[in-house]
CSV table of C-alpha atoms and ligand atoms in Angstrom, one decimal:
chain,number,residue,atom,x,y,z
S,1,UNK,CA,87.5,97.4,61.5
S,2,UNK,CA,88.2,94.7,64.5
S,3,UNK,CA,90.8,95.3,66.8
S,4,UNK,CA,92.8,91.7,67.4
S,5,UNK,CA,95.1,90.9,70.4
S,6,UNK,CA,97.1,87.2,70.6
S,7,UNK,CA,97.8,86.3,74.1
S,8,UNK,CA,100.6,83.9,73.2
S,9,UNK,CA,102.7,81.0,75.1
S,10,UNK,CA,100.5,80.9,77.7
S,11,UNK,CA,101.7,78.3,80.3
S,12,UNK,CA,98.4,77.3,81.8
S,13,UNK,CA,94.6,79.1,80.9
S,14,UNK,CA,92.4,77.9,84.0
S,15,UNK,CA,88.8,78.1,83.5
S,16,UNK,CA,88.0,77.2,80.2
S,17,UNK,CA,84.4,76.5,79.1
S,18,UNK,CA,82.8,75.0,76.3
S,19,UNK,CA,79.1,75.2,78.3
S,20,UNK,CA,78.5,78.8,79.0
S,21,UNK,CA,75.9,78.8,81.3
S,22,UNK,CA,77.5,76.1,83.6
S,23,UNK,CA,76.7,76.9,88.1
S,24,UNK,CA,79.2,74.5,89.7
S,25,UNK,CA,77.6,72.7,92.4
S,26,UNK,CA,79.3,70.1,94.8
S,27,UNK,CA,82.0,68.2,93.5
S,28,UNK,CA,81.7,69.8,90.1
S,29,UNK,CA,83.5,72.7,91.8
S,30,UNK,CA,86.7,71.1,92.0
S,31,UNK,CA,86.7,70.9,88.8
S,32,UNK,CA,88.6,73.8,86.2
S,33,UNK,CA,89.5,72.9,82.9
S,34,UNK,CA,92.8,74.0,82.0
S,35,UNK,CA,95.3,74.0,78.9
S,36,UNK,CA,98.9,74.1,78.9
S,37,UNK,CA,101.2,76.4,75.9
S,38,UNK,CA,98.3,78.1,75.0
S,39,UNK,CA,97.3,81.2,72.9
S,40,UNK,CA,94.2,83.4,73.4
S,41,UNK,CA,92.7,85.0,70.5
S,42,UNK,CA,90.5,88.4,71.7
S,43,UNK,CA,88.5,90.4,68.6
S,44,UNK,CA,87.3,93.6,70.1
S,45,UNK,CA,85.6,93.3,73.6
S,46,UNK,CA,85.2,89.6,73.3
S,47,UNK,CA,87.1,86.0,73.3
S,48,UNK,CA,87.8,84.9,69.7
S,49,UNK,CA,88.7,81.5,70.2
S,50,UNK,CA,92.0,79.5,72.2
S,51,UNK,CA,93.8,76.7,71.3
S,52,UNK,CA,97.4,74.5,72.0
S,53,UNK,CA,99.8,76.5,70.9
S,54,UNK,CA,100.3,74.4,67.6
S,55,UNK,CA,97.5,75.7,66.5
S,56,UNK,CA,97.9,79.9,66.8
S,57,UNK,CA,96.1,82.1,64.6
S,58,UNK,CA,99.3,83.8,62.2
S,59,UNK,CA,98.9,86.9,63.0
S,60,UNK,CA,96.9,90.0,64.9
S,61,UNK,CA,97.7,93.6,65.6
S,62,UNK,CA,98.8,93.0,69.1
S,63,UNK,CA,100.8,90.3,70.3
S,64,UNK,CA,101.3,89.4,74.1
S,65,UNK,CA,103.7,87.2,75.0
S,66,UNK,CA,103.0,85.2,78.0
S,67,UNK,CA,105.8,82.6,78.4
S,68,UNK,CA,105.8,81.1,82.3
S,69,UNK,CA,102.3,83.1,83.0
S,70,UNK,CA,99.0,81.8,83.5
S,71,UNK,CA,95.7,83.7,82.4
S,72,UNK,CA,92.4,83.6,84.2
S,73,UNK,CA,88.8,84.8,83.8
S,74,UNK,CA,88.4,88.1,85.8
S,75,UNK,CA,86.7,87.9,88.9
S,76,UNK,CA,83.0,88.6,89.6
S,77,UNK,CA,82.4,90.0,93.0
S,78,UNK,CA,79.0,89.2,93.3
S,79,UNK,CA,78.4,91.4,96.8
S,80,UNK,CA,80.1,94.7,97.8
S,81,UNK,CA,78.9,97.7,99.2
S,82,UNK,CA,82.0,100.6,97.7
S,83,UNK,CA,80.4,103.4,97.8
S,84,UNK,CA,80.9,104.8,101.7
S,85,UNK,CA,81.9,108.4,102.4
S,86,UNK,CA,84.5,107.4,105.0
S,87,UNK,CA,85.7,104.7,106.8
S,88,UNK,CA,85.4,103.0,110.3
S,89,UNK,CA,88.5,102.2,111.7
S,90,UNK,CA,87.7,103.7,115.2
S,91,UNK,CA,84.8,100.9,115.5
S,92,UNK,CA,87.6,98.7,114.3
S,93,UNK,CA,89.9,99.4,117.3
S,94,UNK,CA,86.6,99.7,119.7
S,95,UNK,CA,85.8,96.1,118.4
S,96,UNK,CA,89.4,95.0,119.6
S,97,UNK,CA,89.1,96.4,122.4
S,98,UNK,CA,86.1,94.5,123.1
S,99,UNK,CA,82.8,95.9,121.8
S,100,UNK,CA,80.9,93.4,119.1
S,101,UNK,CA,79.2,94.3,116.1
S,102,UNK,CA,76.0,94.3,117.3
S,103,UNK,CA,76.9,96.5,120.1
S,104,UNK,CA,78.4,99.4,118.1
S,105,UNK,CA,75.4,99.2,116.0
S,106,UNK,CA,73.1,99.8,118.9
S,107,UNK,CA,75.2,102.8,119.6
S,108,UNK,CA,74.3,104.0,116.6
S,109,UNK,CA,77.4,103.2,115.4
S,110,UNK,CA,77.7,100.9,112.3
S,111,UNK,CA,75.5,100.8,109.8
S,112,UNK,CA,73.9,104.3,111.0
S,113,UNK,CA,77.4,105.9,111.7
S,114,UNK,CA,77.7,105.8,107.4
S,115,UNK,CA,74.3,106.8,106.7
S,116,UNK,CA,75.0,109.9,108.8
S,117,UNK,CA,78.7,110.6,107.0
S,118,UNK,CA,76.6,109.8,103.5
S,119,UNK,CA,74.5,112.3,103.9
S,120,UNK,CA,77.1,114.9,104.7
S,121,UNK,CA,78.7,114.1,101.6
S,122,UNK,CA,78.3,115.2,98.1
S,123,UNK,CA,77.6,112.9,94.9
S,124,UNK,CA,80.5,113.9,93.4
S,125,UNK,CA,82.5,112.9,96.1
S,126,UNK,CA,81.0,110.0,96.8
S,127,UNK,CA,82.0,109.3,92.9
S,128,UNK,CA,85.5,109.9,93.3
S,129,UNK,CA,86.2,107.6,96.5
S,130,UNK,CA,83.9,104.7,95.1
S,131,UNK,CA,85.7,104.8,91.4
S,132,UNK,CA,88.7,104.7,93.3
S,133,UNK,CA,88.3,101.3,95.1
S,134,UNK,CA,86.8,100.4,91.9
S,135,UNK,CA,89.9,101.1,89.8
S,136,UNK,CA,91.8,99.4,93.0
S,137,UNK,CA,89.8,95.8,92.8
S,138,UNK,CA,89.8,96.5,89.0
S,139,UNK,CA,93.8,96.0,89.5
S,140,UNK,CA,93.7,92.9,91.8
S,141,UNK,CA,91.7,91.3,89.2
S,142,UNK,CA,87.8,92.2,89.3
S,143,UNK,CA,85.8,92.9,86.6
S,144,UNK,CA,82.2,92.2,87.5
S,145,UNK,CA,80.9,93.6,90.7
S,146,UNK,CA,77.8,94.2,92.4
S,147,UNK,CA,77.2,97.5,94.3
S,148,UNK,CA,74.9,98.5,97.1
S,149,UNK,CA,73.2,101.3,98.3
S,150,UNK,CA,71.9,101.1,101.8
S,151,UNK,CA,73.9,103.9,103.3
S,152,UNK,CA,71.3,106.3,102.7
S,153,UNK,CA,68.2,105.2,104.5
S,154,UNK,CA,66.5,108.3,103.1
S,155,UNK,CA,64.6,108.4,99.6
S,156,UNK,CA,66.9,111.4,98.9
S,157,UNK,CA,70.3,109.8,99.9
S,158,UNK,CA,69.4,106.1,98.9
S,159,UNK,CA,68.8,107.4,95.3
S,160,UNK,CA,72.0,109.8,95.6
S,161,UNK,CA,73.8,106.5,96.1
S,162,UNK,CA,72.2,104.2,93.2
S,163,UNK,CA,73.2,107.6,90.8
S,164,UNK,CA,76.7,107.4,92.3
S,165,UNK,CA,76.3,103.5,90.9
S,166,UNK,CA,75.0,104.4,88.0
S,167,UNK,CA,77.9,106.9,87.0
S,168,UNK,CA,80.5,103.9,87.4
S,169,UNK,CA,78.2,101.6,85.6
S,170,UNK,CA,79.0,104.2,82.6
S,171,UNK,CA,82.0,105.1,83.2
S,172,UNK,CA,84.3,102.0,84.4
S,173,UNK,CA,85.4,99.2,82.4
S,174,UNK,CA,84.4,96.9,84.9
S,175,UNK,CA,80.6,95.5,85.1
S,176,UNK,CA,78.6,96.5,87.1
S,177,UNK,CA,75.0,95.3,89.0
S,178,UNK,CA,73.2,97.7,91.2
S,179,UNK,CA,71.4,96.6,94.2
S,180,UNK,CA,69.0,99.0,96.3
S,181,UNK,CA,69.4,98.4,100.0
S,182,UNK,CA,66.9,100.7,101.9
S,183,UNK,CA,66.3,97.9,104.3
S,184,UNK,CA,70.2,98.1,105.6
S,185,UNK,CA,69.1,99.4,109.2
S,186,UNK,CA,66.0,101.3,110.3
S,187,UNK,CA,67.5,105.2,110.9
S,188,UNK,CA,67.4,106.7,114.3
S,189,UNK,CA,64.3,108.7,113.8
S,190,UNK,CA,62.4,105.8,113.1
S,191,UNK,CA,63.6,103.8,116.2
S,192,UNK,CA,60.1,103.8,117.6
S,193,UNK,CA,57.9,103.4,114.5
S,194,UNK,CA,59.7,100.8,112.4
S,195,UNK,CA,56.5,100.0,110.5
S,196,UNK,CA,57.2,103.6,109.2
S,197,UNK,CA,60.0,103.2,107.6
S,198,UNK,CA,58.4,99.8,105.9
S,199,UNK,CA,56.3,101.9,104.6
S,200,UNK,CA,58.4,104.7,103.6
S,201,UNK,CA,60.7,102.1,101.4
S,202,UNK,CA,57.6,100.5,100.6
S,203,UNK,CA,55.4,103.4,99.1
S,204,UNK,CA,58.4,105.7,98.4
S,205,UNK,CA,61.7,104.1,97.8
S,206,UNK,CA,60.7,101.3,95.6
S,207,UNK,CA,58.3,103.1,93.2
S,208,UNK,CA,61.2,105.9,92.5
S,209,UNK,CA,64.3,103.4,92.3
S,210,UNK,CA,62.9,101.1,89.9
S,211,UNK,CA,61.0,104.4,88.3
S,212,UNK,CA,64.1,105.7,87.7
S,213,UNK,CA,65.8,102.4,86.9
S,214,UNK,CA,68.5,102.4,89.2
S,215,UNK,CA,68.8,98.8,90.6
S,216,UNK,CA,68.6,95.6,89.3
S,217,UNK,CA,68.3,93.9,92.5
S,218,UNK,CA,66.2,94.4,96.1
S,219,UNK,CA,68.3,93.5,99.2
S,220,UNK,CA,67.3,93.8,103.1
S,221,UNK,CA,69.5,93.2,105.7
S,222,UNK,CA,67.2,90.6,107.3
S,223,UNK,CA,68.9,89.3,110.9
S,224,UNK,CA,68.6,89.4,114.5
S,225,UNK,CA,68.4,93.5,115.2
S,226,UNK,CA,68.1,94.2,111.9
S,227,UNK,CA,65.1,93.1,110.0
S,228,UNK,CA,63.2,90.2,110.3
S,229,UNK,CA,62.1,87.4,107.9
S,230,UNK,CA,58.3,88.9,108.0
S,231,UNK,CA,59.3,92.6,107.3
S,232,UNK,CA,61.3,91.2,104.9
S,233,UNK,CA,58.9,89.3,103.3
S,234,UNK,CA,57.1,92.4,102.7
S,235,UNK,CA,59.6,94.6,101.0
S,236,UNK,CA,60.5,91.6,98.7
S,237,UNK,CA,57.4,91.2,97.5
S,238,UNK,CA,57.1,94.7,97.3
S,239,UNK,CA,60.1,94.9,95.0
S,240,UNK,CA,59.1,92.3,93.0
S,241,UNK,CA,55.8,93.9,92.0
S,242,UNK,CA,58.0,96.9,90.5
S,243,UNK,CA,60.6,94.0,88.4
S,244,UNK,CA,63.5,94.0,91.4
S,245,UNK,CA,64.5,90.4,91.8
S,246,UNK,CA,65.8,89.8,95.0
S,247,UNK,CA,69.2,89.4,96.8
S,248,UNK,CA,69.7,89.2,100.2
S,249,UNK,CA,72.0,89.3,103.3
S,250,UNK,CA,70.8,86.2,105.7
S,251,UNK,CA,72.0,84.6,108.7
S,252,UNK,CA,75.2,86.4,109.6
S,253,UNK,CA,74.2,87.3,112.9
S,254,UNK,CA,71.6,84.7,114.0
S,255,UNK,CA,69.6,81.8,112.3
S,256,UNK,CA,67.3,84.0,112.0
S,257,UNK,CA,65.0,82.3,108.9
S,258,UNK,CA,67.0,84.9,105.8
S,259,UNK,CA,67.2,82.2,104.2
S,260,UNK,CA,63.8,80.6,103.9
S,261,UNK,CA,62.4,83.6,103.3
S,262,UNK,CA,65.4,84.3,100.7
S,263,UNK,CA,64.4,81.3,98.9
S,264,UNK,CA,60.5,81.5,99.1
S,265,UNK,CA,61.0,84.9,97.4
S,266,UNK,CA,63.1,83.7,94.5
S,267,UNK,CA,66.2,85.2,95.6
S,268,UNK,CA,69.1,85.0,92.9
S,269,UNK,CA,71.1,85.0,95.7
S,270,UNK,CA,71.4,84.7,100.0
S,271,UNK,CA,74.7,85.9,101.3
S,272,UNK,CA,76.3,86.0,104.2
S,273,UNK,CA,75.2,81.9,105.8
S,274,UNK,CA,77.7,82.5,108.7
S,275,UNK,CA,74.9,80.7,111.0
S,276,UNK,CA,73.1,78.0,109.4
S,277,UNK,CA,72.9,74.6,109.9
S,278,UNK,CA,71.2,71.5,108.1
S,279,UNK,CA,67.8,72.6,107.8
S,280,UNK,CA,69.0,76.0,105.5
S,281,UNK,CA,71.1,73.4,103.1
S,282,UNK,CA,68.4,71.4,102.8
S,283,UNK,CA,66.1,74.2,101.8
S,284,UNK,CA,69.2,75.9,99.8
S,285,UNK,CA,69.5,72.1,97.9
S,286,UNK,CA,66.0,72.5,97.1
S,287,UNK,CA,65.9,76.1,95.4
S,288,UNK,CA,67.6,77.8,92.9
S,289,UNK,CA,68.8,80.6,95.0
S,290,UNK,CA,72.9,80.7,95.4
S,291,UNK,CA,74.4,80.7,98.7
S,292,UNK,CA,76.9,83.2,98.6
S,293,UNK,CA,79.1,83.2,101.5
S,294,UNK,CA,81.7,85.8,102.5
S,295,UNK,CA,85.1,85.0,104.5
S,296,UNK,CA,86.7,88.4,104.9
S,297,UNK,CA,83.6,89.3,106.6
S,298,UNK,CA,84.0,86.2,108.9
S,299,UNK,CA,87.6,87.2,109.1
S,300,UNK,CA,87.8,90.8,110.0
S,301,UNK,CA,84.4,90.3,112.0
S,302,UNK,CA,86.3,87.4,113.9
S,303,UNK,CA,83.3,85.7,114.0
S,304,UNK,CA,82.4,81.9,112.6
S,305,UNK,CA,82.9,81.3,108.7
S,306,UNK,CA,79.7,80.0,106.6
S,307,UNK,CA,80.2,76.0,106.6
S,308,UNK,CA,81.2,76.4,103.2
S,309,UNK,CA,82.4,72.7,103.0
S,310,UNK,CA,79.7,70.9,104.4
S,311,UNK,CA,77.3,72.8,101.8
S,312,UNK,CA,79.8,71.3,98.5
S,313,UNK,CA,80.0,68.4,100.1
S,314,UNK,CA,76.4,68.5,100.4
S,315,UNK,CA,75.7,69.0,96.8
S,316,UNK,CA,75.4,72.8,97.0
S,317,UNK,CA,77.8,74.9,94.8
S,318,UNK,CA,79.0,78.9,96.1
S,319,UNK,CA,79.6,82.1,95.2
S,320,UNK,CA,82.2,83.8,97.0
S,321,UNK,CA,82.1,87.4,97.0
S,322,UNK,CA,83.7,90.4,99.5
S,323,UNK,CA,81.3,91.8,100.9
S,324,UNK,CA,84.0,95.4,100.6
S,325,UNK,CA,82.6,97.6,102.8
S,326,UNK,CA,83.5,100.2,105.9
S,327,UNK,CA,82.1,98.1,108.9
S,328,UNK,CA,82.5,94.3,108.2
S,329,UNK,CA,85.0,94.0,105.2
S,330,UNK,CA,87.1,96.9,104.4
S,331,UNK,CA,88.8,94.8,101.7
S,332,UNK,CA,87.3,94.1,97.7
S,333,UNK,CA,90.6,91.5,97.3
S,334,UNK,CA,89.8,88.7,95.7
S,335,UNK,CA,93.5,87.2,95.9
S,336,UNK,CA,93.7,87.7,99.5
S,337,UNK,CA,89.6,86.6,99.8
S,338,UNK,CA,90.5,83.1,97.8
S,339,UNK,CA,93.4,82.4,100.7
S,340,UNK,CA,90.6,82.4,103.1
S,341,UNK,CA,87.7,80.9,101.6
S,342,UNK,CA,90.9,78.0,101.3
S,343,UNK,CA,92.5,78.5,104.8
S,344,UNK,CA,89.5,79.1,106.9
S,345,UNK,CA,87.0,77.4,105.1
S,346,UNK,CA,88.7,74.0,103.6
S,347,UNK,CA,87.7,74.8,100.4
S,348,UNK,CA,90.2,73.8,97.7
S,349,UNK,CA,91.9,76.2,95.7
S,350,UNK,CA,89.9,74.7,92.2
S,351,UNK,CA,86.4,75.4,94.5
S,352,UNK,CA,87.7,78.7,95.3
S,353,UNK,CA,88.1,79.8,91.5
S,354,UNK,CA,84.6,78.4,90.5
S,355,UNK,CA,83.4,80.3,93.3
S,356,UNK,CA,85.0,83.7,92.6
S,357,UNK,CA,85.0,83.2,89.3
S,358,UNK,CA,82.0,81.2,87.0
S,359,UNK,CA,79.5,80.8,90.2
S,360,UNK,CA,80.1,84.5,90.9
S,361,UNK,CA,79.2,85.4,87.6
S,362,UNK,CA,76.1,82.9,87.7
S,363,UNK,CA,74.8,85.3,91.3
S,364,UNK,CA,75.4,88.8,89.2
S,365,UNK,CA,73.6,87.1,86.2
S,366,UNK,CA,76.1,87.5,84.2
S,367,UNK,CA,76.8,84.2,83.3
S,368,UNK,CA,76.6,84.2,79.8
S,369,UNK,CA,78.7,86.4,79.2
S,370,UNK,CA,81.3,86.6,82.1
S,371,UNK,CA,83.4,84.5,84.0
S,372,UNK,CA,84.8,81.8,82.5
S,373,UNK,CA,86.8,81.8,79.3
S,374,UNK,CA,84.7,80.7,76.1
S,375,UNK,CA,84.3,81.9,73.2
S,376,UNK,CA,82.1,84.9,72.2
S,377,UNK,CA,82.3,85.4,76.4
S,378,UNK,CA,83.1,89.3,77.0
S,379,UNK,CA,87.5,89.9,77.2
S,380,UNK,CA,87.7,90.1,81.3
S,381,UNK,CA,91.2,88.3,81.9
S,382,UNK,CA,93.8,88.4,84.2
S,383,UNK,CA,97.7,87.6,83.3
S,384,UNK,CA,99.4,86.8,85.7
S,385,UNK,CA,103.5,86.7,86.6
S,386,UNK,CA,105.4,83.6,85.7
S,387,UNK,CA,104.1,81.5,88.6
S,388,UNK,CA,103.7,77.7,88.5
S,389,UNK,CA,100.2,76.8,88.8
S,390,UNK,CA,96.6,78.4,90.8
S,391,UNK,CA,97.7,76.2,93.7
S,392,UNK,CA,100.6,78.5,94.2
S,393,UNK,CA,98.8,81.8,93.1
S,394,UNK,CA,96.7,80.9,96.4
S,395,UNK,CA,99.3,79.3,98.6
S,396,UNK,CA,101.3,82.0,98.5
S,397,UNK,CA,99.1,84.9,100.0
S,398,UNK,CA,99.9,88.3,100.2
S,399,UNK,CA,102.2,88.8,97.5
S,400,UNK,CA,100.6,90.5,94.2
S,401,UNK,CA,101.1,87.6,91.2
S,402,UNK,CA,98.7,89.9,88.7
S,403,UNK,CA,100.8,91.3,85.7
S,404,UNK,CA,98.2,92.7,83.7
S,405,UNK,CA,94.2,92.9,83.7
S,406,UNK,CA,92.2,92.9,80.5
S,407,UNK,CA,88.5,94.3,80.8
S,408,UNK,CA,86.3,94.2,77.3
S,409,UNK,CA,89.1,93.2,75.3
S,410,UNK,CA,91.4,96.1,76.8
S,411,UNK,CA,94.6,95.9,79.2
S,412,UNK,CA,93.1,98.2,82.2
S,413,UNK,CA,95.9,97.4,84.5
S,414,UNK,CA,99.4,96.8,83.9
S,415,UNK,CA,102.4,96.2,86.5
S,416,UNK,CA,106.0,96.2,86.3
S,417,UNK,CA,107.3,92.7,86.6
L,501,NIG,O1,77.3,92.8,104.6
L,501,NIG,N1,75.6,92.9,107.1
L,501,NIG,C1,75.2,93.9,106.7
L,501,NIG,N2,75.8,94.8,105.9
L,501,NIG,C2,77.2,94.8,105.7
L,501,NIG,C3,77.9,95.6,106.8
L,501,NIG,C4,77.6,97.0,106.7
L,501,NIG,C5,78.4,97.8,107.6
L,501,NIG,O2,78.8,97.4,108.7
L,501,NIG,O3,78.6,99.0,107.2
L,501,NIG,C6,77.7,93.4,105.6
L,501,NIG,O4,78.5,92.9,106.4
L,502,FE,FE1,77.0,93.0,102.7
């Protein structure tokens, strides 16, 4: 027996495809099909087909009316680290007060400061504070996400962490991709023998996460202080002996080569490009990888935003993900996110949606089956309030237009309006 829902009266359905596996690059990602007095027809998990209005299907079981509201494909938060034992608003006000980044991190601080909290902290608490923020993005629209580890920098917590994914990936509506992170920082008590713990994410880590089959994706933290282009190098290809594509954080703090080395490794994806200049575009135009930039990193880091506009106009296409995490973005919304990526980076609010949206779904690869609305694509939509158009869903920032959020055919999140 299928289960039918009619999303009917639709004012406007942005992001309609009749090309599934469509990556918007440069001026492509201005582009969002729309249609106007439109019904949505969902059969189980999954998009049955959408039309004019003229055209409706006669009946269903459940009927949505959605006169004056617009529907959108769910996001697809390609980079986030959620699951932290606690947060880091005292490096917060140290970093107003003065301190960088870099410098907290050198205190052991940072990166190092969560590690140590992680490993005070039990899996099942870890599960209840990450399914939390999960269920919280889940209501601001997400409903593909990526997840980290990397706050572990032990074989024992590392894997407590990619279990902690793999719970959610069971248990929550949304979808999820699991990343393994060992190379986030090197601990304290390697600080003198880095090649050490190389070798212990090497020889150890690697082997029992993909063993185990708890990540779909290898990341390193490769930048200035952190770890550099060779080492990374080395625990890519490491990863990709044992099947763990890569996907990597590059260039945030320096140009420091993440993403050549991102891109001679096959990387799905380099995130972060706060400091790159012509020579990484021109490698990026020449690769497959997805540059994935991050503005509420830029923004609550108050450092430079990833020239976002020179790469579309250069022929590249983005992802734009939130990088949600304790130290650098302690924020997984995508509203709010989208009024950066347009205020701070010039992008327009039509690149913005591709970005968040379809090109965010092409950097989880999940592209065929997420983020645009086709049919036979999973249900992941957002209704939103009777607002006029995506222009003012951006322009107007801060104020919550989401009525209701559909995941696999099913309304998840539902607000008084
Ligand atoms: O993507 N840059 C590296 N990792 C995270 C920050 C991690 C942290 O500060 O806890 C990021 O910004
Ligand atoms: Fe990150």
């Amino acid at each position: 027996m299928t289960n039918s829902t009619l999303i009917i009266n639709i004012k406007t359905v942005y992001g309609l495809h009749s090309k599934p596996f469509l990556f918007k690059k440069g001026t492509a990602m201005s582009v969002v099909d729309t249609l106007n007095n439109a019904y949505i027809l969902v059969e189980d998990n999954v998009i049955h087909s959408f039309g004019p209005m003229s055209e409706v299907p006669e009946r269903s079981d459940t009927v949505i009316d959605a006169s004056g509201c617009l529907v959108l494909p769910a996001w697809c938060d390609s980079h986030s680290h959620i699951v932290y034992a606690a947060s880091r608003e005292n490096e917060y006000v140290q970093r107003l007060k003065g301190m960088t980044y870099e410098q907290i991190s050198k205190s052991g601080g940072g990166i190092l400061n969560s590690a140590e909290k992680l490993h005070h902290t039990a899996e099942e608490q870890l599960i209840i504070s990450a399914a939390s923020r999960l269920d919280e993005v889940i209501s601001t629209g997400t409903g593909a996400i990526e997840i980290k580890s990397g706050y572990g920098l032990s074989t024992e917590d590392e894997i407590k962490m990619l279990r902690v994914v793999r719970h959610l990936k069971s248990e929550s509506p949304a979808t999820i991709k699991a990343s393994f992170l060992g190379a986030h920082a090197v601990p304290l008590r390697y600080k003198n023998n880095r090649k050490e713990y190389i070798k212990l994410i090497i020889n150890n880590m690697i082997p029992k996460v993909a063993g185990e089959g708890l990540a779909d994706y290898c990341d390193v933290f490769c930048d200035k202080g952190f770890f550099t282009p060779d080492e990374t190098d080395t625990i890519l290809k490491a990863a990709a002996r044992y099947g763990l594509k890569a996907k990597i954080h590059a260039n945030e703090l320096a140009n420091s080569g993440g993403v050549q080395v991102g891109v001679e490794n096959n990387a799905i994806s380099v995130d972060h490009l706060e400091c790159i200049g012509d020579e990484e575009i021109e490698v990026l135009k020449n690769s497959n990888t997805i540059p994935t930039v991050l503005p509420s990193c830029s923004f609550f880091l108050n450092i430079p935003y990833a020239p976002a506009r020179r790469m579309i106009d250069s022929g590249l296409g983005v992802a734009i993900a939130t990088d949600f995490n304790p130290g650098s973005s302690p924020s997984g919304n995508i509203p709010l996110l989208m009024a950066m990526a347009c205020n701070n980076m010039r992008l327009t609010p039509n690149e913005t949606f591709n970005g968040v949206t379809i090109n965010g779904a092409c950097a989880l690869e999940l592209s065929e089956s997420h983020g645009s609305i086709s049919q036979g694509k999973i249900a992941n939509l957002i209704i939103t309030k009777k607002i006029p158009s995506l222009d003012y869903f951006i322009y107007s920032f801060g104020s919550d237009h989401i009525q209701s959020v559909m995941l696999n055919g099913k309304i998840i999140s539902k607000k008084d309006f």
